[in-house]
XYZ file of C-alpha atoms in Angstrom:
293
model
C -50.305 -23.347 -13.489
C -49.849 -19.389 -14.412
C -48.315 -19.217 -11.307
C -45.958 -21.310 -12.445
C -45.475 -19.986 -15.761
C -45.247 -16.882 -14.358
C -42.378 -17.742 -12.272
C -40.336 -19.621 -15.137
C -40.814 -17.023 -17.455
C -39.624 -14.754 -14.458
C -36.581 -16.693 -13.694
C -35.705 -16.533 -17.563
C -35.706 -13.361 -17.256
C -33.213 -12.981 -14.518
C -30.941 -15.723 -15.402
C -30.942 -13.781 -19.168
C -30.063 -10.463 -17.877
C -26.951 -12.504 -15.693
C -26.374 -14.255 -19.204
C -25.978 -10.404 -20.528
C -24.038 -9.286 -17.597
C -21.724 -11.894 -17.961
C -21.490 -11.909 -21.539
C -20.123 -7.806 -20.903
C -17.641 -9.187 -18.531
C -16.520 -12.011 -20.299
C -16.120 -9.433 -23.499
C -14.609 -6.582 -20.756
C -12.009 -9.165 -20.280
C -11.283 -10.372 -23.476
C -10.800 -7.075 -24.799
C -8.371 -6.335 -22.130
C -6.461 -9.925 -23.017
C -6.616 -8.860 -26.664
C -4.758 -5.751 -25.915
C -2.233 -7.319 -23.909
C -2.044 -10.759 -25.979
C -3.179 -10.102 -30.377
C -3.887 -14.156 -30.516
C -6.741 -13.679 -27.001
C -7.275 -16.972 -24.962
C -6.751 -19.019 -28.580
C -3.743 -21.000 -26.723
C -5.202 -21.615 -23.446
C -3.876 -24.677 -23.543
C -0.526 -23.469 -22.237
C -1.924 -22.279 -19.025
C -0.455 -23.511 -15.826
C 2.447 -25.156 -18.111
C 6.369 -24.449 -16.808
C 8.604 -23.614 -20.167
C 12.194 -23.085 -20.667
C 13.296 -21.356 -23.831
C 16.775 -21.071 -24.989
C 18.245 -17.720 -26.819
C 15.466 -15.678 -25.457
C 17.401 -12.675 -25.442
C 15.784 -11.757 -29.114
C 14.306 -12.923 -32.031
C 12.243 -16.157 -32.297
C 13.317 -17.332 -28.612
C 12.146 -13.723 -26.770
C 9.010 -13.647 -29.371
C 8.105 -16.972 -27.888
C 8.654 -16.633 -24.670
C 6.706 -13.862 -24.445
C 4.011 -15.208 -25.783
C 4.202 -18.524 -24.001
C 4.061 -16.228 -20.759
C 0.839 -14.103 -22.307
C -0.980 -17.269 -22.556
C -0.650 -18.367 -19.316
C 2.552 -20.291 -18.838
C 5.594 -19.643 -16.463
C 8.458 -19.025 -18.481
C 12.184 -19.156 -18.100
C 14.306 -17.732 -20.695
C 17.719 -18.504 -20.870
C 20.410 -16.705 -22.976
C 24.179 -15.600 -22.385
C 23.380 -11.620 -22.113
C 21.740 -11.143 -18.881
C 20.400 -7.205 -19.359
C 18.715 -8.202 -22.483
C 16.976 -10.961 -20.863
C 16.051 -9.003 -17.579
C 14.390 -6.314 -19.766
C 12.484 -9.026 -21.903
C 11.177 -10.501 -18.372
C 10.538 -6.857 -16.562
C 7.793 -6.917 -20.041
C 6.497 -10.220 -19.765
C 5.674 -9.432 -16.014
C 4.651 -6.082 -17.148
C 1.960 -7.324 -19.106
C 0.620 -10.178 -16.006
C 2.873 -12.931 -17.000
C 5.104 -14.832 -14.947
C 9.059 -15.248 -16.304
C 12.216 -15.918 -14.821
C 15.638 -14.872 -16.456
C 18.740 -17.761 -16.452
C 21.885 -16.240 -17.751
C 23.246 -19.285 -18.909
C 25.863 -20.884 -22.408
C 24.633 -23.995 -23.902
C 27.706 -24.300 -25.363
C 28.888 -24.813 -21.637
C 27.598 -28.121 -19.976
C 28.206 -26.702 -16.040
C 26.399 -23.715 -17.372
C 23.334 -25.547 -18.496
C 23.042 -27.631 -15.392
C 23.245 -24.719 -12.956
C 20.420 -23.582 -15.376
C 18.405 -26.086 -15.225
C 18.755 -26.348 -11.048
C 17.688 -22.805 -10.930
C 14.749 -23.298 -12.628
C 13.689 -26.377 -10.980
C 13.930 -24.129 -7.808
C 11.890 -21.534 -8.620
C 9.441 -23.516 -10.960
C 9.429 -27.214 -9.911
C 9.272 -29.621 -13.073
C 9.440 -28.447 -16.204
C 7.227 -29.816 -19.320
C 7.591 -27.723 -22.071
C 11.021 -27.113 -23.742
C 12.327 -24.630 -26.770
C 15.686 -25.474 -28.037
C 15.839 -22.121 -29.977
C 19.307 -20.612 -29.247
C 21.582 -20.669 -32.966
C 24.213 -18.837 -34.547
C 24.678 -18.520 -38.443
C 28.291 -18.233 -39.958
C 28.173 -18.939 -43.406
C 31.209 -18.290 -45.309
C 33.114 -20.637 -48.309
C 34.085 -23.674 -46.747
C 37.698 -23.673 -48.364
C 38.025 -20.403 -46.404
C 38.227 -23.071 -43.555
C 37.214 -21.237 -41.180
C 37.328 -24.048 -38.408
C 36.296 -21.449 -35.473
C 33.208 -20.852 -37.015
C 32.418 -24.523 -37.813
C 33.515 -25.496 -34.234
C 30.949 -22.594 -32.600
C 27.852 -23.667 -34.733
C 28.515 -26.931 -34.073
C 28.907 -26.787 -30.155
C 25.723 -24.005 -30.389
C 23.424 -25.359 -32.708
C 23.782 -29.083 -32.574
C 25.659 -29.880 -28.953
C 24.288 -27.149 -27.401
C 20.311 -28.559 -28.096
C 21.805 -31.702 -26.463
C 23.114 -30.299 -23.636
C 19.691 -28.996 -22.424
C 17.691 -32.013 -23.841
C 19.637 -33.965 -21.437
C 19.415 -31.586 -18.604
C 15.999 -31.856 -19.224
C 14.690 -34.845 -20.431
C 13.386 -36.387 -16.974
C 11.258 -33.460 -16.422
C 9.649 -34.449 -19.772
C 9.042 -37.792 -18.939
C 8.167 -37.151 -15.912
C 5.307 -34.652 -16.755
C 4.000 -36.717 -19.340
C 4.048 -40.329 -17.134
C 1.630 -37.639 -15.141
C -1.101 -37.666 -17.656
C 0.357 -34.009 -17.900
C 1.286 -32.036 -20.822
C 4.675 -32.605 -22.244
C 6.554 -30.961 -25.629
C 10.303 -30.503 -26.562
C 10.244 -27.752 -29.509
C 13.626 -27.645 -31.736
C 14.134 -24.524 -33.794
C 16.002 -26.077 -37.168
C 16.099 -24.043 -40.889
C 14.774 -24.613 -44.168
C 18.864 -24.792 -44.766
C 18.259 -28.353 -43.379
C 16.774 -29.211 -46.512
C 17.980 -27.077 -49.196
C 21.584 -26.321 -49.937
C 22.434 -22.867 -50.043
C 25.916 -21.197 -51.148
C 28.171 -20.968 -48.455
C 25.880 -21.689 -46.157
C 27.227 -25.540 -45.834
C 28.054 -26.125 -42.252
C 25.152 -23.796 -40.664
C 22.764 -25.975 -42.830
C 24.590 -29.629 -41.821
C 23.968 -28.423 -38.259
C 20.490 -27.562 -38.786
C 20.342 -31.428 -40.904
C 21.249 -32.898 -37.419
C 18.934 -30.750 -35.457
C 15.825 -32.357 -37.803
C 17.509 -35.759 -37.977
C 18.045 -35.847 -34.133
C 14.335 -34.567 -33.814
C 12.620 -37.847 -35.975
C 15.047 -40.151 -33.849
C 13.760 -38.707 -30.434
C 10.142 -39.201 -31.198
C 10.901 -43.039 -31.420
C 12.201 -42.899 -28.213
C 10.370 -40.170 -26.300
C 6.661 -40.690 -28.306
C 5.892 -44.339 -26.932
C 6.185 -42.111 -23.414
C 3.648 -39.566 -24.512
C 6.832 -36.907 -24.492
C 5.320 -35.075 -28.038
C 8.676 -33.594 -30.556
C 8.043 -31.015 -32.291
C 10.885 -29.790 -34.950
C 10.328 -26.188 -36.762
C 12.193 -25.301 -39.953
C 11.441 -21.560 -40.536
C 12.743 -19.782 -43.987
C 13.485 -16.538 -43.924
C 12.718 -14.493 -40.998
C 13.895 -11.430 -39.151
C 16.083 -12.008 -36.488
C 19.776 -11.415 -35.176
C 21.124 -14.005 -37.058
C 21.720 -11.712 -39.884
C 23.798 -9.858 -37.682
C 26.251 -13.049 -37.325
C 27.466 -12.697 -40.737
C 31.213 -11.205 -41.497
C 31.177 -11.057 -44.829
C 29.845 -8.508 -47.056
C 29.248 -9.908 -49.662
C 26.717 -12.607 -48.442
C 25.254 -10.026 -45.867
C 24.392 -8.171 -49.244
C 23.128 -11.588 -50.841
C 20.740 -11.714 -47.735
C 19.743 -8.023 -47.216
C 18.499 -8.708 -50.988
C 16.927 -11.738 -50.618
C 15.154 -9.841 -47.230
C 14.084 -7.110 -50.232
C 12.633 -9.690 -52.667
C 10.945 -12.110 -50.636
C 10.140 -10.341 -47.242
C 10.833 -12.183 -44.007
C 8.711 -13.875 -41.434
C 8.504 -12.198 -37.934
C 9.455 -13.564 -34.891
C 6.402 -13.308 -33.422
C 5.079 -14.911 -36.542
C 7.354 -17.806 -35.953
C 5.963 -17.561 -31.954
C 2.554 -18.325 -32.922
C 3.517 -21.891 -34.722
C 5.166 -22.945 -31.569
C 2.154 -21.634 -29.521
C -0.604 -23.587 -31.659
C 1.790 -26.475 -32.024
C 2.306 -26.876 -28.210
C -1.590 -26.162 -27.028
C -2.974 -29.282 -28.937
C -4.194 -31.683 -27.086
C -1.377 -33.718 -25.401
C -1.923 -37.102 -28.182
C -1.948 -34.821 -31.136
C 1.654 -34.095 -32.448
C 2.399 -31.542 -35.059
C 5.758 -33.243 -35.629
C 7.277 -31.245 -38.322
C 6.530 -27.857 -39.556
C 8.318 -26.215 -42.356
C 7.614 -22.058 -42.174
C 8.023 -19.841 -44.810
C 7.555 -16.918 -46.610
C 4.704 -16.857 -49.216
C 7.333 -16.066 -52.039
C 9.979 -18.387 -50.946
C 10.086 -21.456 -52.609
């Protein structure tokens, strides 16, 4: 019997000091995600996942593919400016991750499909989808400026069409699997509140959250989980967008007295929303900063 107890206590031993040992690696190699990734192994859900996210040449669309790729999931990004995006991908794979760059249009249906076929090449099924790419031209409306209204309409509403449809049976595909499956719309705060000149960027943003409660009817009852983000203000390229100085002004102060969200602040809702388990749905989330009301 102290034979025996001397051999359990001995084996306690041992199996404590490869407890310890492991405990240092395990802390060896989170530090070394930490660097690499600030939110660690927090979305680890994502691992293993295939993603496409539109306008990833900057901004939100970059900030989330990047970290979609840091936490474990193979990432295309697909935007219209094909150095941007190859320097954005020579980081993620910089940093361990694995990303592919697509120059492709959305306002262009051929373009989208050839997309979507390159992807499916290199990747296989897809099951995770960010409808991020935008553009913001506010100006009066009886300025009727009819280009402008026609590109934000084709971008921000037609475009997120165009590459639902090119890849919708991927979703529903993944998710009859018992896998994984999320389509992520980027909308506005504008959807909801009227702001001055901003009239047609905001009714396309509307129809991004209206089309976003009408797919969950059909896509939910297939376990195909849609998730619609409405950030407020938050630093990106869309400021860039604007021609006219006067509301670039109105913005640059409304920057000054409220302070903007970051992309990769904006990166990190997607991430959390998208790594719940597959039957939880974070169906609307409305983003902004502390002092915006």
């Amino acid at each position: 019997m102290s034979h025996e107890s001397q051999n359990h206590n001995g084996q306690q031993n041992h199996n404590g000091q490869q407890n310890q040992n492991g405990q240092q690696n395990q802390d060896q190699n989170g530090q070394q995600n930490q660097n690499q990734n600030p939110y660690g192994d927090r979305y680890a859900g994502l691992a293993g996942r295939t993603a496409v996210v539109t306008g990833a040449a900057s901004g939100i669309g970059e900030a989330v593919a990047v970290l979609l790729a840091a936490s474990g999931a193979r990432v295309a990004l697909l935007a219209r400016r094909g150095d941007r995006l190859e320097s954005v991908v020579e980081k993620i794979r910089a940093d361990g991750g694995e990303a592919l760059a697509v120059v492709a249009d959305v306002t262009d249906d051929a373009s989208v499909d050839a997309a979507a076929a390159t992807i499916r090449e290199a990747y296989g099924s897809v099951d995770l989808v960010v409808n991020n790419a935008g553009v913001m031209l506010p100006n009066p409306v009886d300025d009727g400026r009819i280009d402008e209204w026609r590109r934000m309409l084709d971008t921000n509403v037609t475009g997120v069409l165009r590459v639902i449809r090119a890849f919708t049976g991927d979703l529903v595909g993944a998710a009859a699997e018992g896998r994984t499956a999320d389509l992520v719309n980027i909308s506005s705060i504008a959807a909801h509140i009227a702001f001055p000149n901003y009239g047609v960027y905001g009714a396309t943003k509307a129809a991004v959250t209206y089309l976003s409660q009408a797919l969950r009817i059909e896509f939910g009852p297939r376990d195909v989980r849609v998730t619609n983000v409405e950030p407020g203000l938050t630093e990106t390229e869309l400021a860039t967008h604007l021609d006219n100085d006067e509301l670039a002004g109105q913005l640059d102060g409304m920057f000054d007295a409220i302070g903007g969200l970051s992309a990769a602040e904006l990166a990190d809702v997607v991430a959390y929303a998208t790594s719940r388990p597959r039957h939880v749905n974070l169906r609307q989330i409305m983003v902004l900063p502390t002092r915006q009301a």
